[in-house]
Short mmCIF file of C-alpha atoms in Angstrom, two decimals:
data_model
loop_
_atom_site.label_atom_id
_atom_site.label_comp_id
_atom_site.label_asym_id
_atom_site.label_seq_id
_atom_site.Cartn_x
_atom_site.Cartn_y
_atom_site.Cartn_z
CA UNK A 18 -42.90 -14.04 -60.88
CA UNK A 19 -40.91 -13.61 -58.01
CA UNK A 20 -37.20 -12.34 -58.44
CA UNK A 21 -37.68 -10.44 -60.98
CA UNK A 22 -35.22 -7.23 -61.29
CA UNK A 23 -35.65 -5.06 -63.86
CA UNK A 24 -32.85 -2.71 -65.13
CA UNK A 25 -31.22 -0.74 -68.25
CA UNK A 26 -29.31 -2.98 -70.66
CA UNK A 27 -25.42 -3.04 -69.95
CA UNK A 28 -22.80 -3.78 -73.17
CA UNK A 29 -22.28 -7.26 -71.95
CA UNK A 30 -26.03 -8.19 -72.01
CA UNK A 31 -25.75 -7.75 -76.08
CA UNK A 32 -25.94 -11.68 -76.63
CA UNK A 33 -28.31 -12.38 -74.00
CA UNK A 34 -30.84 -9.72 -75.54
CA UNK A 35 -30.19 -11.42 -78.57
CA UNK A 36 -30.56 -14.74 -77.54
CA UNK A 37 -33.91 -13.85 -75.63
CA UNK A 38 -35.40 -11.74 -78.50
CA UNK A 39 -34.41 -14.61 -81.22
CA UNK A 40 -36.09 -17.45 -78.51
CA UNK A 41 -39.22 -15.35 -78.17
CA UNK A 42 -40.25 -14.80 -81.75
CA UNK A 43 -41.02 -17.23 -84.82
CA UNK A 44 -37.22 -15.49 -86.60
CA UNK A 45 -34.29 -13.82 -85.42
CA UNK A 46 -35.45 -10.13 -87.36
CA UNK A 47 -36.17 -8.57 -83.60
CA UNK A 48 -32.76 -9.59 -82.54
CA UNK A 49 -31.39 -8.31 -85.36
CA UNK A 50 -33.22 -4.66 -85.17
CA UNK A 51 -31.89 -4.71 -81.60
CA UNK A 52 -28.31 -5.02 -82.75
CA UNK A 53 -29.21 -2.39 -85.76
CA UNK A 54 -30.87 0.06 -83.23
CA UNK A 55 -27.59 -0.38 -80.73
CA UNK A 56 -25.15 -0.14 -83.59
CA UNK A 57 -26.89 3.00 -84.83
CA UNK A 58 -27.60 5.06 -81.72
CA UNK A 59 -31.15 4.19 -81.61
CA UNK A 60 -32.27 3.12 -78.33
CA UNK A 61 -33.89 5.75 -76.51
CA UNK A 62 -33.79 3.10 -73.51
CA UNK A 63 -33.09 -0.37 -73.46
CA UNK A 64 -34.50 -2.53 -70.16
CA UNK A 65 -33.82 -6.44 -69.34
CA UNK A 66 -35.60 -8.75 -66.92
CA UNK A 67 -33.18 -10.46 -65.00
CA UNK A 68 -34.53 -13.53 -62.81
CA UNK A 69 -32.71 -15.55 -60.73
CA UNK A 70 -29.44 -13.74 -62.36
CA UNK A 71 -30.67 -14.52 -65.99
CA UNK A 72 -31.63 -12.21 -68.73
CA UNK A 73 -35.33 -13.43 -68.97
CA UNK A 74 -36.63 -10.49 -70.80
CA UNK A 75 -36.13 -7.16 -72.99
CA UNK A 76 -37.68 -3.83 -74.42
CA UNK A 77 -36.77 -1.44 -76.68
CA UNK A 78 -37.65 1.86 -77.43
CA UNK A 79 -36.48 4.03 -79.96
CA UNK A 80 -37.20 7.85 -81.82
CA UNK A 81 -40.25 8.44 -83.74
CA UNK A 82 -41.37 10.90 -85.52
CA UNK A 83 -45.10 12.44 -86.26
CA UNK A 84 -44.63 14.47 -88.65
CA UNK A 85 -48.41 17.14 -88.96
CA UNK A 86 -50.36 18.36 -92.36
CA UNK A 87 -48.65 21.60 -91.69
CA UNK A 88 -45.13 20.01 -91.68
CA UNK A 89 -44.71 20.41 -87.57
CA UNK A 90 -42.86 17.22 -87.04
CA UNK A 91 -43.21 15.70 -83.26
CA UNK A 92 -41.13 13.87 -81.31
CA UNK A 93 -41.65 10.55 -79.29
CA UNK A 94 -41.04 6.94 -78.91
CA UNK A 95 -42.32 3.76 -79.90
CA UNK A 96 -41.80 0.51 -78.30
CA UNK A 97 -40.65 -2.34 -80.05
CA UNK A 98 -39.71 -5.07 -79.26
CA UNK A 99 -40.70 -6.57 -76.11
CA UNK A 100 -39.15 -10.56 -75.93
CA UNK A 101 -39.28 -13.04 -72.85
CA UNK A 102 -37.46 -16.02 -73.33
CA UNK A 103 -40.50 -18.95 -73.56
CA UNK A 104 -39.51 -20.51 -70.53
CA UNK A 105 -40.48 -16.83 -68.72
CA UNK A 106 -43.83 -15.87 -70.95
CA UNK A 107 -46.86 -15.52 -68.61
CA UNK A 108 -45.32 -14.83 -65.34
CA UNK A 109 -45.66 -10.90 -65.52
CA UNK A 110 -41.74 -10.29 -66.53
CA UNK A 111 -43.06 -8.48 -70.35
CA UNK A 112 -45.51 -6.12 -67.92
CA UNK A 113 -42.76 -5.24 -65.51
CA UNK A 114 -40.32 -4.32 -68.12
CA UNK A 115 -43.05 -2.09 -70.02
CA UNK A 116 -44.56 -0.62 -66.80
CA UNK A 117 -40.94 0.24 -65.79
CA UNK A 118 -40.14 1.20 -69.26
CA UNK A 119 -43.00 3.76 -69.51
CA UNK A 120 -41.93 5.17 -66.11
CA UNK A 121 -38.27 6.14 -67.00
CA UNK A 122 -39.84 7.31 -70.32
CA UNK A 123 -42.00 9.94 -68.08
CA UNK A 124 -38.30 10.87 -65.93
CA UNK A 125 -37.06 11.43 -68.84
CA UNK A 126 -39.55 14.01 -70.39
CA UNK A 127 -40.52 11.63 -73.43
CA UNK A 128 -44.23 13.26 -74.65
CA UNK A 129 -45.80 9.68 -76.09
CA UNK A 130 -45.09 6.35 -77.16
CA UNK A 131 -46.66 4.59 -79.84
CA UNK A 132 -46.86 0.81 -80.73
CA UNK A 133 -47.89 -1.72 -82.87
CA UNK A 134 -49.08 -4.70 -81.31
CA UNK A 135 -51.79 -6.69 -79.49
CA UNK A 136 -54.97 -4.90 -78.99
CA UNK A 137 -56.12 -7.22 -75.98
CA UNK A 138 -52.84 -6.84 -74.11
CA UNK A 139 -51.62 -3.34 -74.83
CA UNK A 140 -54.30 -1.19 -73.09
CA UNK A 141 -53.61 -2.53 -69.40
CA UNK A 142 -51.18 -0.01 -69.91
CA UNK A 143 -53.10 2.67 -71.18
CA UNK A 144 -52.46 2.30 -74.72
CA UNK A 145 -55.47 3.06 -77.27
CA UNK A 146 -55.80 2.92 -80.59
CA UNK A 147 -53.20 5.75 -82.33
CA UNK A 148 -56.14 6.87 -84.29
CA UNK A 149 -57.95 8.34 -81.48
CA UNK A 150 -55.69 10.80 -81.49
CA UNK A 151 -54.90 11.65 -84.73
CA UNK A 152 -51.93 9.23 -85.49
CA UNK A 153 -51.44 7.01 -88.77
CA UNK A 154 -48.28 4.84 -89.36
CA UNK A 155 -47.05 4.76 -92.82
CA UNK A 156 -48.13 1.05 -92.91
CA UNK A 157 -51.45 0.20 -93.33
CA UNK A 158 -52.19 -1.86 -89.99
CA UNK A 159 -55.60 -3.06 -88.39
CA UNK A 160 -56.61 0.28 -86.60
CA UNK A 161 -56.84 -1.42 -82.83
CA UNK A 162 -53.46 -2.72 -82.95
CA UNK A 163 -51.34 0.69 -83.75
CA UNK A 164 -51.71 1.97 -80.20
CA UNK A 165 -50.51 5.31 -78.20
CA UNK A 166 -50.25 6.54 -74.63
CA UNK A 167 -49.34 9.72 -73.58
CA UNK A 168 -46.67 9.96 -71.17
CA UNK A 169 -47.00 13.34 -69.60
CA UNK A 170 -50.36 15.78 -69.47
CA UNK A 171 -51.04 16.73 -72.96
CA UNK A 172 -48.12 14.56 -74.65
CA UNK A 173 -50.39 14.14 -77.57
CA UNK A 174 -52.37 17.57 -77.54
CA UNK A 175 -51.62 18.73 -80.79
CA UNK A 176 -49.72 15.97 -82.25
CA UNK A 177 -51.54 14.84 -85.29
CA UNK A 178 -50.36 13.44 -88.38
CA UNK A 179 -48.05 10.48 -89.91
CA UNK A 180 -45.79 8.06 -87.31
CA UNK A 181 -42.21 7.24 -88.65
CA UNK A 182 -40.18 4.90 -86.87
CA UNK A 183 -36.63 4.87 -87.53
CA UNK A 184 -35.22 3.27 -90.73
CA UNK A 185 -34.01 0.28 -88.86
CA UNK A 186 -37.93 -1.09 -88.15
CA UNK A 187 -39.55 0.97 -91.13
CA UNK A 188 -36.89 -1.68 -92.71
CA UNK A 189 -38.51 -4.68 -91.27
#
């Protein structure tokens, strides 16, 4: 899709996330952990999709924890949720704002993201099953779909054990 600028969320975008996260899922429960995670402090980073001036798309990402046998606990991200607005879907605005997502992730010195979501899509950008590597949500979730990428050289060396999101989507 042509036009397509990606950049971090600004205040008055709220009600466009909102309305594009509500428009691009079957219930309104991502918009609303989008509002929780703002409210609370949770957003690690926060990315639209503007096209032709128009919020088209979102991501999220927010704190998790792996916490190890030994009680070392580990700190990353995990992404959730990505929305385009229907009208937007298939036109390569959901890969832009992950791919740039990832990439200010790495600036920013984040270790490794983790992700629950669709096993055909999510490994274009490098994601593989969290189990590979040691990782377990506190869910039980088909193991292809709970996913994790490093984001730097040995972001997961070492980091083994139980994912916790925050309490806003270990609510959902």
């Amino acid at each position: 899709m042509n036009g397509v600028e990606v950049r971090e969320e600004r205040p008055a975008d709220a009600p466009a996330v909102y309305a594009v996260n509500a428009a691009a899922f079957e219930t309104d429960a991502e918009a609303r952990l989008v509002d929780a995670l703002r409210a609370n402090g949770g957003l690690v980073l926060s990315l639209v999709a503007e096209v032709d001036g128009r919020v088209q798309g979102h991501v999220a990402f927010s704190d998790v924890t792996v916490t190890a046998a030994d009680g070392n606990v580990h700190r990353g991200v995990g992404l959730a949720p990505v929305a385009v607005a229907p009208q937007a879907q298939r036109q390569g605005v959901g890969g832009a704002l992950i791919r740039a997502g990832l990439e200010r992730l790495r600036g920013l010195g984040v270790p490794f993201c983790v992700l629950l979501g669709h096993p055909s899509y999510y490994p274009r950008f490098g994601f593989q099953p969290a189990s590979r590597f040691g990782l377990r949500w506190t869910r039980p979730v088909r193991d292809e779909a709970f996913m994790a990428l490093a984001l730097r050289d040995a972001g997961l060396t070492g980091v083994e054990g139980t994912v916790r999101y925050r309490p806003e989507l270990e609510a959902l």
